[in-house]
């Protein structure tokens, strides 16, 4: 398989970048931690972490929401892992939640985080207990920090008081799930939410991340960090340079070529080029004009007791 060689890839810049103003960034601390564990960061990851971890003159995080929006398999999850470990080991945040849309994904996140504690003796000494039961995954540290891995439901974080909430596959986050999760941070001063994901399939999806994107497109609100990579309107979807700027992470060129052949145009634009859908691109099950013609001009005289569809 051919490795991605395009010069633009390592230096790709976000097509939308919004950063809150602050006194400094705590990103150097997260870089130091992960590098001590043998990890390295890609340039785009460093840029996002810098903006997402800006603090005010009192040391509180300015970004209440930090969003990383780019195609799949580019390394978003590593940013989440790094932030979780930093929050637990350096910040000693009391409750950290890494939320996934499915139980299997939550389980995988749990295993990825736990591996750091199992593979490094100095980290394993800090562990108080580990709960590995499916659906109850939890890592508690001796410093009082707790890391939990709930799959998203309307009740998953109700009753909790969360310092840091990280939402994976944020394009699938529903209003009901967000309504349950966001108030869990209200009691914590300086609490923040990180949303990681790709573009939604349809304009009727991704309501939560879509509202935040609207704020980003308007220039931000002072408490939002947003980094988005993807193709621009009018870009040639078959141009390798477009592929490069849309995918700032480790990409296999042969894999993208295969995706271009195997996926529909819309699926390729969404998954690999992070193109957000437009209203004009909606596929309607019914023709709207034909549906309107079926309407009765006047209300029915008889009372309707049931409707079947």
Short mmCIF file of N, CA, C and O in Angstrom, two decimals, residues 20-156:
data_model
loop_
_atom_site.label_atom_id
_atom_site.label_comp_id
_atom_site.label_asym_id
_atom_site.label_seq_id
_atom_site.Cartn_x
_atom_site.Cartn_y
_atom_site.Cartn_z
N UNK A 20 -10.48 30.89 21.03
CA UNK A 20 -10.78 31.90 22.05
C UNK A 20 -9.51 32.61 22.49
O UNK A 20 -8.41 32.04 22.43
N UNK A 21 -9.66 33.83 22.93
CA UNK A 21 -8.51 34.59 23.43
C UNK A 21 -8.28 34.27 24.90
O UNK A 21 -9.22 34.01 25.65
N UNK A 22 -7.01 34.26 25.30
CA UNK A 22 -6.69 33.97 26.69
C UNK A 22 -5.29 34.39 27.03
O UNK A 22 -4.57 34.98 26.21
N UNK A 23 -4.88 34.08 28.25
CA UNK A 23 -3.56 34.48 28.71
C UNK A 23 -2.46 33.59 28.14
O UNK A 23 -1.37 34.05 27.80
N UNK A 24 -2.76 32.28 28.03
CA UNK A 24 -1.77 31.32 27.55
C UNK A 24 -2.50 30.01 27.25
O UNK A 24 -3.70 29.90 27.48
N UNK A 25 -1.76 29.02 26.76
CA UNK A 25 -2.32 27.69 26.51
C UNK A 25 -1.62 26.67 27.40
O UNK A 25 -0.40 26.76 27.62
N UNK A 26 -2.39 25.71 27.89
CA UNK A 26 -1.84 24.63 28.69
C UNK A 26 -1.37 23.47 27.82
O UNK A 26 -0.97 22.42 28.35
N UNK A 27 -1.40 23.65 26.50
CA UNK A 27 -1.02 22.56 25.60
C UNK A 27 0.40 22.04 25.83
O UNK A 27 0.61 20.82 25.73
N UNK A 28 1.39 22.88 26.13
CA UNK A 28 2.73 22.32 26.37
C UNK A 28 2.77 21.23 27.44
O UNK A 28 3.55 20.29 27.35
N UNK A 29 1.89 21.34 28.44
CA UNK A 29 1.85 20.33 29.50
C UNK A 29 1.34 18.99 28.97
O UNK A 29 1.83 17.93 29.37
N UNK A 30 0.37 19.05 28.08
CA UNK A 30 -0.15 17.81 27.51
C UNK A 30 0.85 17.19 26.55
O UNK A 30 0.98 15.97 26.46
N UNK A 31 1.60 18.04 25.83
CA UNK A 31 2.64 17.51 24.95
C UNK A 31 3.72 16.81 25.77
O UNK A 31 4.17 15.71 25.43
N UNK A 32 4.12 17.43 26.87
CA UNK A 32 5.16 16.85 27.72
C UNK A 32 4.72 15.51 28.30
O UNK A 32 5.50 14.55 28.34
N UNK A 33 3.48 15.45 28.76
CA UNK A 33 2.97 14.21 29.33
C UNK A 33 2.99 13.08 28.32
O UNK A 33 3.52 11.99 28.59
N UNK A 34 2.40 13.31 27.15
CA UNK A 34 2.28 12.23 26.16
C UNK A 34 3.63 11.85 25.57
O UNK A 34 3.88 10.66 25.28
N UNK A 35 4.52 12.81 25.42
CA UNK A 35 5.85 12.49 24.91
C UNK A 35 6.65 11.67 25.92
O UNK A 35 7.47 10.84 25.55
N UNK A 36 6.36 11.88 27.23
CA UNK A 36 7.01 11.05 28.25
C UNK A 36 6.51 9.61 28.19
O UNK A 36 7.18 8.70 28.70
N UNK A 37 5.36 9.40 27.56
CA UNK A 37 4.79 8.07 27.38
C UNK A 37 5.13 7.48 26.02
O UNK A 37 4.59 6.45 25.62
N UNK A 38 6.02 8.17 25.30
CA UNK A 38 6.48 7.67 24.01
C UNK A 38 5.64 8.06 22.82
O UNK A 38 5.81 7.50 21.74
N UNK A 39 4.73 9.01 23.00
CA UNK A 39 3.84 9.42 21.92
C UNK A 39 4.34 10.71 21.26
O UNK A 39 5.08 11.49 21.86
N UNK A 40 3.91 10.92 20.02
CA UNK A 40 4.21 12.16 19.30
C UNK A 40 2.92 12.71 18.71
O UNK A 40 1.94 11.98 18.52
N UNK A 41 2.91 13.99 18.43
CA UNK A 41 1.73 14.66 17.91
C UNK A 41 1.96 15.11 16.47
O UNK A 41 3.06 15.52 16.11
N UNK A 42 0.91 15.05 15.68
CA UNK A 42 0.92 15.62 14.34
C UNK A 42 0.73 17.12 14.45
O UNK A 42 0.17 17.61 15.44
N UNK A 43 1.18 17.89 13.45
CA UNK A 43 1.04 19.34 13.52
C UNK A 43 -0.39 19.81 13.75
O UNK A 43 -0.63 20.72 14.57
N UNK A 44 -1.37 19.19 13.07
CA UNK A 44 -2.75 19.65 13.24
C UNK A 44 -3.26 19.36 14.65
O UNK A 44 -4.08 20.13 15.20
N UNK A 45 -2.79 18.26 15.25
CA UNK A 45 -3.19 17.94 16.62
C UNK A 45 -2.63 18.97 17.59
O UNK A 45 -3.32 19.40 18.53
N UNK A 46 -1.40 19.37 17.39
CA UNK A 46 -0.79 20.40 18.24
C UNK A 46 -1.56 21.71 18.13
O UNK A 46 -1.81 22.39 19.13
N UNK A 47 -1.93 22.07 16.90
CA UNK A 47 -2.66 23.33 16.70
C UNK A 47 -4.01 23.31 17.42
O UNK A 47 -4.39 24.28 18.08
N UNK A 48 -4.74 22.19 17.27
CA UNK A 48 -6.04 22.11 17.92
C UNK A 48 -5.91 22.14 19.44
O UNK A 48 -6.64 22.87 20.12
N UNK A 49 -5.00 21.35 19.98
CA UNK A 49 -4.82 21.30 21.42
C UNK A 49 -4.40 22.67 21.97
O UNK A 49 -4.82 23.07 23.06
N UNK A 50 -3.60 23.38 21.22
CA UNK A 50 -3.20 24.72 21.65
C UNK A 50 -4.42 25.61 21.82
O UNK A 50 -4.58 26.29 22.84
N UNK A 51 -5.31 25.62 20.83
CA UNK A 51 -6.48 26.50 20.89
C UNK A 51 -7.50 26.02 21.91
O UNK A 51 -8.12 26.81 22.62
N UNK A 52 -7.68 24.71 21.99
CA UNK A 52 -8.69 24.16 22.89
C UNK A 52 -8.31 24.31 24.35
O UNK A 52 -9.19 24.32 25.23
N UNK A 53 -7.01 24.45 24.63
CA UNK A 53 -6.54 24.50 26.01
C UNK A 53 -6.06 25.88 26.43
O UNK A 53 -5.26 26.02 27.36
N UNK A 54 -6.58 26.90 25.77
CA UNK A 54 -6.29 28.28 26.19
C UNK A 54 -6.94 28.54 27.54
O UNK A 54 -8.09 28.16 27.77
N UNK A 55 -6.20 29.18 28.43
CA UNK A 55 -6.72 29.50 29.76
C UNK A 55 -6.69 31.00 29.98
O UNK A 55 -5.94 31.74 29.33
N UNK A 56 -7.52 31.46 30.94
CA UNK A 56 -7.52 32.88 31.29
C UNK A 56 -6.44 33.14 32.34
O UNK A 56 -5.66 32.25 32.71
N UNK A 57 -6.38 34.37 32.85
CA UNK A 57 -5.32 34.73 33.79
C UNK A 57 -5.46 34.03 35.14
O UNK A 57 -4.55 34.09 35.98
N UNK A 58 -6.59 33.37 35.37
CA UNK A 58 -6.77 32.59 36.59
C UNK A 58 -6.52 31.10 36.38
O UNK A 58 -6.67 30.30 37.32
N UNK A 59 -6.19 30.73 35.15
CA UNK A 59 -5.90 29.33 34.86
C UNK A 59 -7.10 28.51 34.45
O UNK A 59 -7.00 27.29 34.29
N UNK A 60 -8.27 29.15 34.27
CA UNK A 60 -9.46 28.42 33.84
C UNK A 60 -9.55 28.31 32.33
O UNK A 60 -9.18 29.25 31.61
N UNK A 61 -10.04 27.18 31.84
CA UNK A 61 -10.16 27.00 30.40
C UNK A 61 -11.21 27.95 29.83
O UNK A 61 -12.32 28.05 30.34
N UNK A 62 -10.82 28.63 28.75
CA UNK A 62 -11.72 29.62 28.14
C UNK A 62 -12.76 28.94 27.26
O UNK A 62 -13.93 29.34 27.24
N UNK A 63 -12.34 27.90 26.54
CA UNK A 63 -13.25 27.23 25.60
C UNK A 63 -14.18 26.29 26.37
O UNK A 63 -13.75 25.24 26.84
N UNK A 64 -15.44 26.66 26.47
CA UNK A 64 -16.42 25.76 27.09
C UNK A 64 -16.77 24.62 26.15
O UNK A 64 -17.14 23.54 26.58
N UNK A 65 -16.67 24.88 24.84
CA UNK A 65 -16.81 23.83 23.83
C UNK A 65 -15.62 23.89 22.89
O UNK A 65 -15.27 24.97 22.40
N UNK A 66 -15.01 22.75 22.63
CA UNK A 66 -13.92 22.63 21.67
C UNK A 66 -14.29 21.55 20.67
O UNK A 66 -14.60 20.42 21.07
N UNK A 67 -14.28 21.89 19.39
CA UNK A 67 -14.75 20.97 18.35
C UNK A 67 -13.63 20.70 17.35
O UNK A 67 -13.02 21.64 16.82
N UNK A 68 -13.37 19.42 17.11
CA UNK A 68 -12.44 19.00 16.07
C UNK A 68 -13.23 18.22 15.04
O UNK A 68 -13.77 17.15 15.31
N UNK A 69 -13.32 18.79 13.83
CA UNK A 69 -14.18 18.26 12.79
C UNK A 69 -13.34 17.99 11.54
O UNK A 69 -12.86 18.92 10.90
N UNK A 70 -13.18 16.72 11.22
CA UNK A 70 -12.37 16.33 10.06
C UNK A 70 -12.70 14.90 9.66
O UNK A 70 -13.43 14.21 10.37
N UNK A 71 -12.18 14.43 8.51
CA UNK A 71 -12.53 13.09 8.05
C UNK A 71 -12.10 11.99 9.01
O UNK A 71 -11.32 12.21 9.95
N UNK A 72 -12.57 10.79 8.73
CA UNK A 72 -12.28 9.63 9.57
C UNK A 72 -10.82 9.20 9.47
O UNK A 72 -10.14 9.48 8.49
N UNK A 73 -10.37 8.51 10.52
CA UNK A 73 -9.05 7.88 10.56
C UNK A 73 -7.90 8.88 10.44
O UNK A 73 -6.85 8.54 9.91
N UNK A 74 -8.11 10.08 10.94
CA UNK A 74 -7.04 11.08 10.89
C UNK A 74 -6.40 11.33 12.25
O UNK A 74 -5.47 12.14 12.35
N UNK A 75 -6.88 10.68 13.30
CA UNK A 75 -6.24 10.83 14.60
C UNK A 75 -7.00 11.65 15.61
O UNK A 75 -6.41 12.12 16.60
N UNK A 76 -8.31 11.83 15.40
CA UNK A 76 -9.11 12.59 16.38
C UNK A 76 -9.07 11.92 17.76
O UNK A 76 -8.98 12.59 18.78
N UNK A 77 -9.15 10.58 17.76
CA UNK A 77 -9.24 9.85 19.02
C UNK A 77 -8.00 10.07 19.88
O UNK A 77 -8.09 10.12 21.12
N UNK A 78 -6.85 10.21 19.26
CA UNK A 78 -5.63 10.44 20.03
C UNK A 78 -5.70 11.75 20.81
O UNK A 78 -5.21 11.85 21.94
N UNK A 79 -6.31 12.77 20.21
CA UNK A 79 -6.49 14.04 20.93
C UNK A 79 -7.36 13.83 22.16
O UNK A 79 -7.09 14.40 23.23
N UNK A 80 -8.40 13.01 22.01
CA UNK A 80 -9.28 12.71 23.15
C UNK A 80 -8.52 11.97 24.24
O UNK A 80 -8.63 12.29 25.43
N UNK A 81 -7.75 10.96 23.86
CA UNK A 81 -6.97 10.18 24.83
C UNK A 81 -6.00 11.07 25.58
O UNK A 81 -5.88 11.01 26.81
N UNK A 82 -5.30 11.92 24.84
CA UNK A 82 -4.32 12.81 25.46
C UNK A 82 -4.99 13.75 26.46
O UNK A 82 -4.48 13.98 27.56
N UNK A 83 -6.15 14.27 26.08
CA UNK A 83 -6.85 15.20 26.98
C UNK A 83 -7.36 14.49 28.23
O UNK A 83 -7.32 15.05 29.34
N UNK A 84 -7.84 13.26 28.08
CA UNK A 84 -8.31 12.49 29.23
C UNK A 84 -7.17 12.23 30.21
O UNK A 84 -7.30 12.44 31.43
N UNK A 85 -6.03 11.77 29.70
CA UNK A 85 -4.90 11.47 30.57
C UNK A 85 -4.37 12.73 31.24
O UNK A 85 -4.01 12.71 32.43
N UNK A 86 -4.33 13.82 30.51
CA UNK A 86 -3.88 15.09 31.10
C UNK A 86 -4.85 15.52 32.20
O UNK A 86 -4.42 15.96 33.27
N UNK A 87 -6.14 15.40 31.93
CA UNK A 87 -7.13 15.81 32.92
C UNK A 87 -7.04 15.00 34.19
O UNK A 87 -7.19 15.52 35.31
N UNK A 88 -6.78 13.70 34.04
CA UNK A 88 -6.73 12.82 35.20
C UNK A 88 -5.40 12.90 35.95
O UNK A 88 -5.37 12.91 37.18
N UNK A 89 -4.29 13.00 35.22
CA UNK A 89 -2.98 12.92 35.84
C UNK A 89 -2.38 14.26 36.20
O UNK A 89 -1.66 14.38 37.20
N UNK A 90 -2.65 15.28 35.40
CA UNK A 90 -2.06 16.59 35.63
C UNK A 90 -3.05 17.54 36.29
O UNK A 90 -2.77 18.11 37.36
N UNK A 91 -4.23 17.70 35.68
CA UNK A 91 -5.24 18.60 36.23
C UNK A 91 -5.95 18.00 37.45
O UNK A 91 -6.50 18.73 38.27
N UNK A 92 -5.92 16.67 37.54
CA UNK A 92 -6.62 15.95 38.61
C UNK A 92 -8.11 16.34 38.66
O UNK A 92 -8.69 16.56 39.73
N UNK A 93 -8.72 16.41 37.47
CA UNK A 93 -10.14 16.72 37.38
C UNK A 93 -10.94 15.57 37.98
O UNK A 93 -10.67 14.40 37.73
N UNK A 94 -11.95 15.91 38.76
CA UNK A 94 -12.64 14.91 39.57
C UNK A 94 -13.40 13.88 38.73
O UNK A 94 -13.35 12.69 39.01
N UNK A 95 -14.13 14.33 37.70
CA UNK A 95 -14.90 13.40 36.89
C UNK A 95 -14.73 13.73 35.41
O UNK A 95 -15.05 14.84 34.97
N UNK A 96 -14.24 12.75 34.67
CA UNK A 96 -14.00 12.88 33.23
C UNK A 96 -14.82 11.81 32.53
O UNK A 96 -14.77 10.64 32.91
N UNK A 97 -15.56 12.20 31.50
CA UNK A 97 -16.39 11.26 30.75
C UNK A 97 -15.99 11.27 29.29
O UNK A 97 -15.95 12.35 28.67
N UNK A 98 -15.69 10.12 28.77
CA UNK A 98 -15.45 9.94 27.33
C UNK A 98 -16.63 9.17 26.78
O UNK A 98 -16.77 7.96 26.98
N UNK A 99 -17.52 9.89 26.11
CA UNK A 99 -18.81 9.35 25.70
C UNK A 99 -18.80 8.95 24.23
O UNK A 99 -18.39 9.72 23.36
N UNK A 100 -19.26 7.73 23.95
CA UNK A 100 -19.35 7.23 22.58
C UNK A 100 -20.80 6.90 22.25
O UNK A 100 -21.63 6.73 23.14
N UNK A 101 -21.09 6.80 20.96
CA UNK A 101 -22.47 6.60 20.54
C UNK A 101 -22.92 5.15 20.67
O UNK A 101 -24.12 4.88 20.65
N UNK A 102 -21.98 4.22 20.81
CA UNK A 102 -22.33 2.80 20.94
C UNK A 102 -21.52 2.19 22.08
O UNK A 102 -20.40 2.63 22.37
N UNK A 103 -22.09 1.14 22.69
CA UNK A 103 -21.41 0.47 23.79
C UNK A 103 -20.07 -0.11 23.35
O UNK A 103 -19.07 -0.03 24.09
N UNK A 104 -20.02 -0.68 22.14
CA UNK A 104 -18.78 -1.28 21.66
C UNK A 104 -17.68 -0.24 21.53
O UNK A 104 -16.51 -0.51 21.85
N UNK A 105 -18.03 0.97 21.08
CA UNK A 105 -17.05 2.04 20.95
C UNK A 105 -16.59 2.53 22.31
O UNK A 105 -15.41 2.83 22.52
N UNK A 106 -17.52 2.61 23.26
CA UNK A 106 -17.16 2.99 24.63
C UNK A 106 -16.18 1.98 25.22
O UNK A 106 -15.22 2.35 25.90
N UNK A 107 -16.43 0.72 24.95
CA UNK A 107 -15.56 -0.34 25.44
C UNK A 107 -14.16 -0.21 24.86
O UNK A 107 -13.16 -0.38 25.56
N UNK A 108 -14.08 0.12 23.58
CA UNK A 108 -12.79 0.29 22.93
C UNK A 108 -12.04 1.48 23.53
O UNK A 108 -10.82 1.42 23.75
N UNK A 109 -12.76 2.57 23.80
CA UNK A 109 -12.13 3.74 24.41
C UNK A 109 -11.57 3.39 25.79
O UNK A 109 -10.47 3.82 26.16
N UNK A 110 -12.34 2.63 26.54
CA UNK A 110 -11.90 2.18 27.86
C UNK A 110 -10.60 1.38 27.76
O UNK A 110 -9.64 1.61 28.51
N UNK A 111 -10.54 0.46 26.84
CA UNK A 111 -9.34 -0.36 26.68
C UNK A 111 -8.14 0.47 26.25
O UNK A 111 -7.01 0.23 26.69
N UNK A 112 -8.36 1.45 25.37
CA UNK A 112 -7.27 2.31 24.92
C UNK A 112 -6.66 3.11 26.06
O UNK A 112 -5.44 3.25 26.17
N UNK A 113 -7.53 3.67 26.92
CA UNK A 113 -7.04 4.45 28.05
C UNK A 113 -6.38 3.54 29.09
O UNK A 113 -5.30 3.83 29.62
N UNK A 114 -7.03 2.41 29.38
CA UNK A 114 -6.50 1.49 30.38
C UNK A 114 -5.12 0.98 30.00
O UNK A 114 -4.27 0.73 30.87
N UNK A 115 -4.87 0.82 28.70
CA UNK A 115 -3.58 0.30 28.24
C UNK A 115 -2.41 1.17 28.71
O UNK A 115 -1.33 0.65 29.02
N UNK A 116 -2.62 2.48 28.77
CA UNK A 116 -1.55 3.37 29.25
C UNK A 116 -1.21 3.07 30.70
O UNK A 116 -0.03 3.07 31.09
N UNK A 117 -2.21 2.83 31.52
CA UNK A 117 -1.97 2.54 32.93
C UNK A 117 -1.36 1.15 33.11
O UNK A 117 -0.55 0.94 34.03
N UNK A 118 -1.72 0.22 32.26
CA UNK A 118 -1.17 -1.13 32.36
C UNK A 118 0.25 -1.23 31.81
O UNK A 118 1.05 -2.03 32.30
N UNK A 119 0.57 -0.40 30.83
CA UNK A 119 1.86 -0.50 30.15
C UNK A 119 2.95 0.34 30.79
O UNK A 119 4.13 0.20 30.44
N UNK A 120 2.59 1.25 31.69
CA UNK A 120 3.57 2.14 32.31
C UNK A 120 3.49 1.99 33.83
O UNK A 120 2.47 2.32 34.44
N UNK A 121 4.57 1.52 34.43
CA UNK A 121 4.57 1.23 35.87
C UNK A 121 4.27 2.46 36.71
O UNK A 121 3.57 2.38 37.73
N UNK A 122 4.81 3.62 36.29
CA UNK A 122 4.58 4.82 37.09
C UNK A 122 3.11 5.25 37.06
O UNK A 122 2.63 5.87 38.00
N UNK A 123 2.40 4.90 36.00
CA UNK A 123 0.98 5.21 35.93
C UNK A 123 0.15 4.17 36.67
O UNK A 123 -0.85 4.51 37.32
N UNK A 124 0.56 2.92 36.58
CA UNK A 124 -0.20 1.85 37.25
C UNK A 124 -0.22 2.06 38.76
O UNK A 124 -1.20 1.70 39.43
N UNK A 125 0.81 2.66 39.31
CA UNK A 125 0.87 2.92 40.75
C UNK A 125 -0.15 3.97 41.20
O UNK A 125 -0.45 4.07 42.38
N UNK A 126 -0.67 4.72 40.25
CA UNK A 126 -1.62 5.78 40.59
C UNK A 126 -3.07 5.29 40.57
O UNK A 126 -3.98 6.02 40.94
N UNK A 127 -3.28 4.07 40.11
CA UNK A 127 -4.64 3.54 39.97
C UNK A 127 -5.15 3.04 41.31
O UNK A 127 -4.48 2.27 42.01
N UNK A 128 -6.36 3.46 41.66
CA UNK A 128 -7.02 3.00 42.87
C UNK A 128 -7.85 1.75 42.59
O UNK A 128 -7.78 0.76 43.32
N UNK A 129 -8.64 1.79 41.51
CA UNK A 129 -9.43 0.62 41.13
C UNK A 129 -9.86 0.76 39.67
O UNK A 129 -9.92 1.86 39.13
N UNK A 130 -10.16 -0.39 39.08
CA UNK A 130 -10.67 -0.44 37.70
C UNK A 130 -11.93 -1.28 37.70
O UNK A 130 -11.96 -2.39 38.23
N UNK A 131 -12.99 -0.74 37.11
CA UNK A 131 -14.22 -1.49 36.92
C UNK A 131 -14.32 -1.81 35.43
O UNK A 131 -14.38 -0.91 34.60
N UNK A 132 -14.30 -3.10 35.11
CA UNK A 132 -14.28 -3.52 33.71
C UNK A 132 -15.59 -4.12 33.24
O UNK A 132 -15.68 -4.58 32.11
N UNK A 133 -16.62 -4.10 34.08
CA UNK A 133 -17.92 -4.66 33.69
C UNK A 133 -18.48 -3.89 32.51
O UNK A 133 -18.41 -2.65 32.46
N UNK A 134 -19.04 -4.62 31.55
CA UNK A 134 -19.58 -3.98 30.35
C UNK A 134 -20.71 -3.01 30.74
O UNK A 134 -21.64 -3.37 31.46
N UNK A 135 -20.59 -1.80 30.26
CA UNK A 135 -21.58 -0.77 30.57
C UNK A 135 -21.27 0.03 31.82
O UNK A 135 -21.92 1.05 32.07
N UNK A 136 -20.26 -0.41 32.60
CA UNK A 136 -19.90 0.29 33.83
C UNK A 136 -18.40 0.60 33.87
O UNK A 136 -17.84 0.83 34.96
N UNK A 137 -17.76 0.63 32.74
CA UNK A 137 -16.31 0.82 32.68
C UNK A 137 -15.89 2.11 33.40
O UNK A 137 -16.47 3.18 33.18
N UNK A 138 -14.85 1.98 34.23
CA UNK A 138 -14.45 3.12 35.05
C UNK A 138 -13.02 2.92 35.54
O UNK A 138 -12.62 1.81 35.89
N UNK A 139 -12.23 3.99 35.54
CA UNK A 139 -10.87 3.98 36.08
C UNK A 139 -10.78 5.06 37.15
O UNK A 139 -10.94 6.25 36.84
N UNK A 140 -10.55 4.66 38.38
CA UNK A 140 -10.43 5.61 39.50
C UNK A 140 -8.97 5.70 39.91
O UNK A 140 -8.28 4.67 40.07
N UNK A 141 -8.50 6.92 40.10
CA UNK A 141 -7.12 7.14 40.50
C UNK A 141 -7.03 7.52 41.98
O UNK A 141 -8.02 8.00 42.58
N UNK A 142 -5.87 7.34 42.55
CA UNK A 142 -5.65 7.64 43.96
C UNK A 142 -5.75 9.15 44.24
O UNK A 142 -5.98 9.54 45.39
N UNK A 143 -5.57 9.97 43.21
CA UNK A 143 -5.65 11.42 43.41
C UNK A 143 -7.10 11.93 43.44
O UNK A 143 -7.33 13.13 43.57
N UNK A 144 -8.06 11.01 43.30
CA UNK A 144 -9.48 11.40 43.35
C UNK A 144 -10.12 11.57 42.00
O UNK A 144 -11.34 11.77 41.90
N UNK A 145 -9.33 11.47 40.93
CA UNK A 145 -9.89 11.61 39.58
C UNK A 145 -10.53 10.30 39.14
O UNK A 145 -10.04 9.22 39.43
N UNK A 146 -11.67 10.41 38.44
CA UNK A 146 -12.39 9.24 37.95
C UNK A 146 -12.67 9.41 36.46
O UNK A 146 -13.15 10.47 36.03
N UNK A 147 -12.37 8.37 35.68
CA UNK A 147 -12.61 8.39 34.23
C UNK A 147 -13.71 7.37 33.93
O UNK A 147 -13.59 6.20 34.29
N UNK A 148 -14.77 7.82 33.27
CA UNK A 148 -15.89 6.93 32.95
C UNK A 148 -16.15 6.96 31.44
O UNK A 148 -15.82 7.94 30.76
N UNK A 149 -16.80 5.91 30.96
CA UNK A 149 -16.94 5.70 29.52
C UNK A 149 -18.39 5.37 29.17
O UNK A 149 -18.68 4.28 28.66
N UNK A 150 -19.32 6.29 29.38
CA UNK A 150 -20.73 5.97 29.11
C UNK A 150 -21.05 6.00 27.63
O UNK A 150 -20.55 6.85 26.88
N UNK A 151 -21.87 5.05 27.20
CA UNK A 151 -22.45 5.17 25.86
C UNK A 151 -23.62 6.14 25.97
O UNK A 151 -24.21 6.28 27.03
N UNK A 152 -23.94 6.80 24.87
CA UNK A 152 -24.89 7.91 24.96
C UNK A 152 -26.34 7.44 25.00
O UNK A 152 -26.82 6.75 24.11
N UNK A 153 -27.01 7.86 26.06
CA UNK A 153 -28.46 7.71 26.17
C UNK A 153 -28.98 8.99 26.79
O UNK A 153 -28.21 9.87 27.20
N UNK A 154 -30.28 9.10 26.89
CA UNK A 154 -30.86 10.29 27.52
C UNK A 154 -30.56 10.35 29.00
O UNK A 154 -30.67 11.41 29.62
N UNK A 155 -30.18 9.22 29.61
CA UNK A 155 -29.97 9.17 31.04
C UNK A 155 -28.51 8.92 31.43
O UNK A 155 -28.22 8.84 32.62
N UNK A 156 -27.61 8.82 30.47
CA UNK A 156 -26.27 8.30 30.75
C UNK A 156 -25.48 9.14 31.75
O UNK A 156 -24.70 8.60 32.52
#
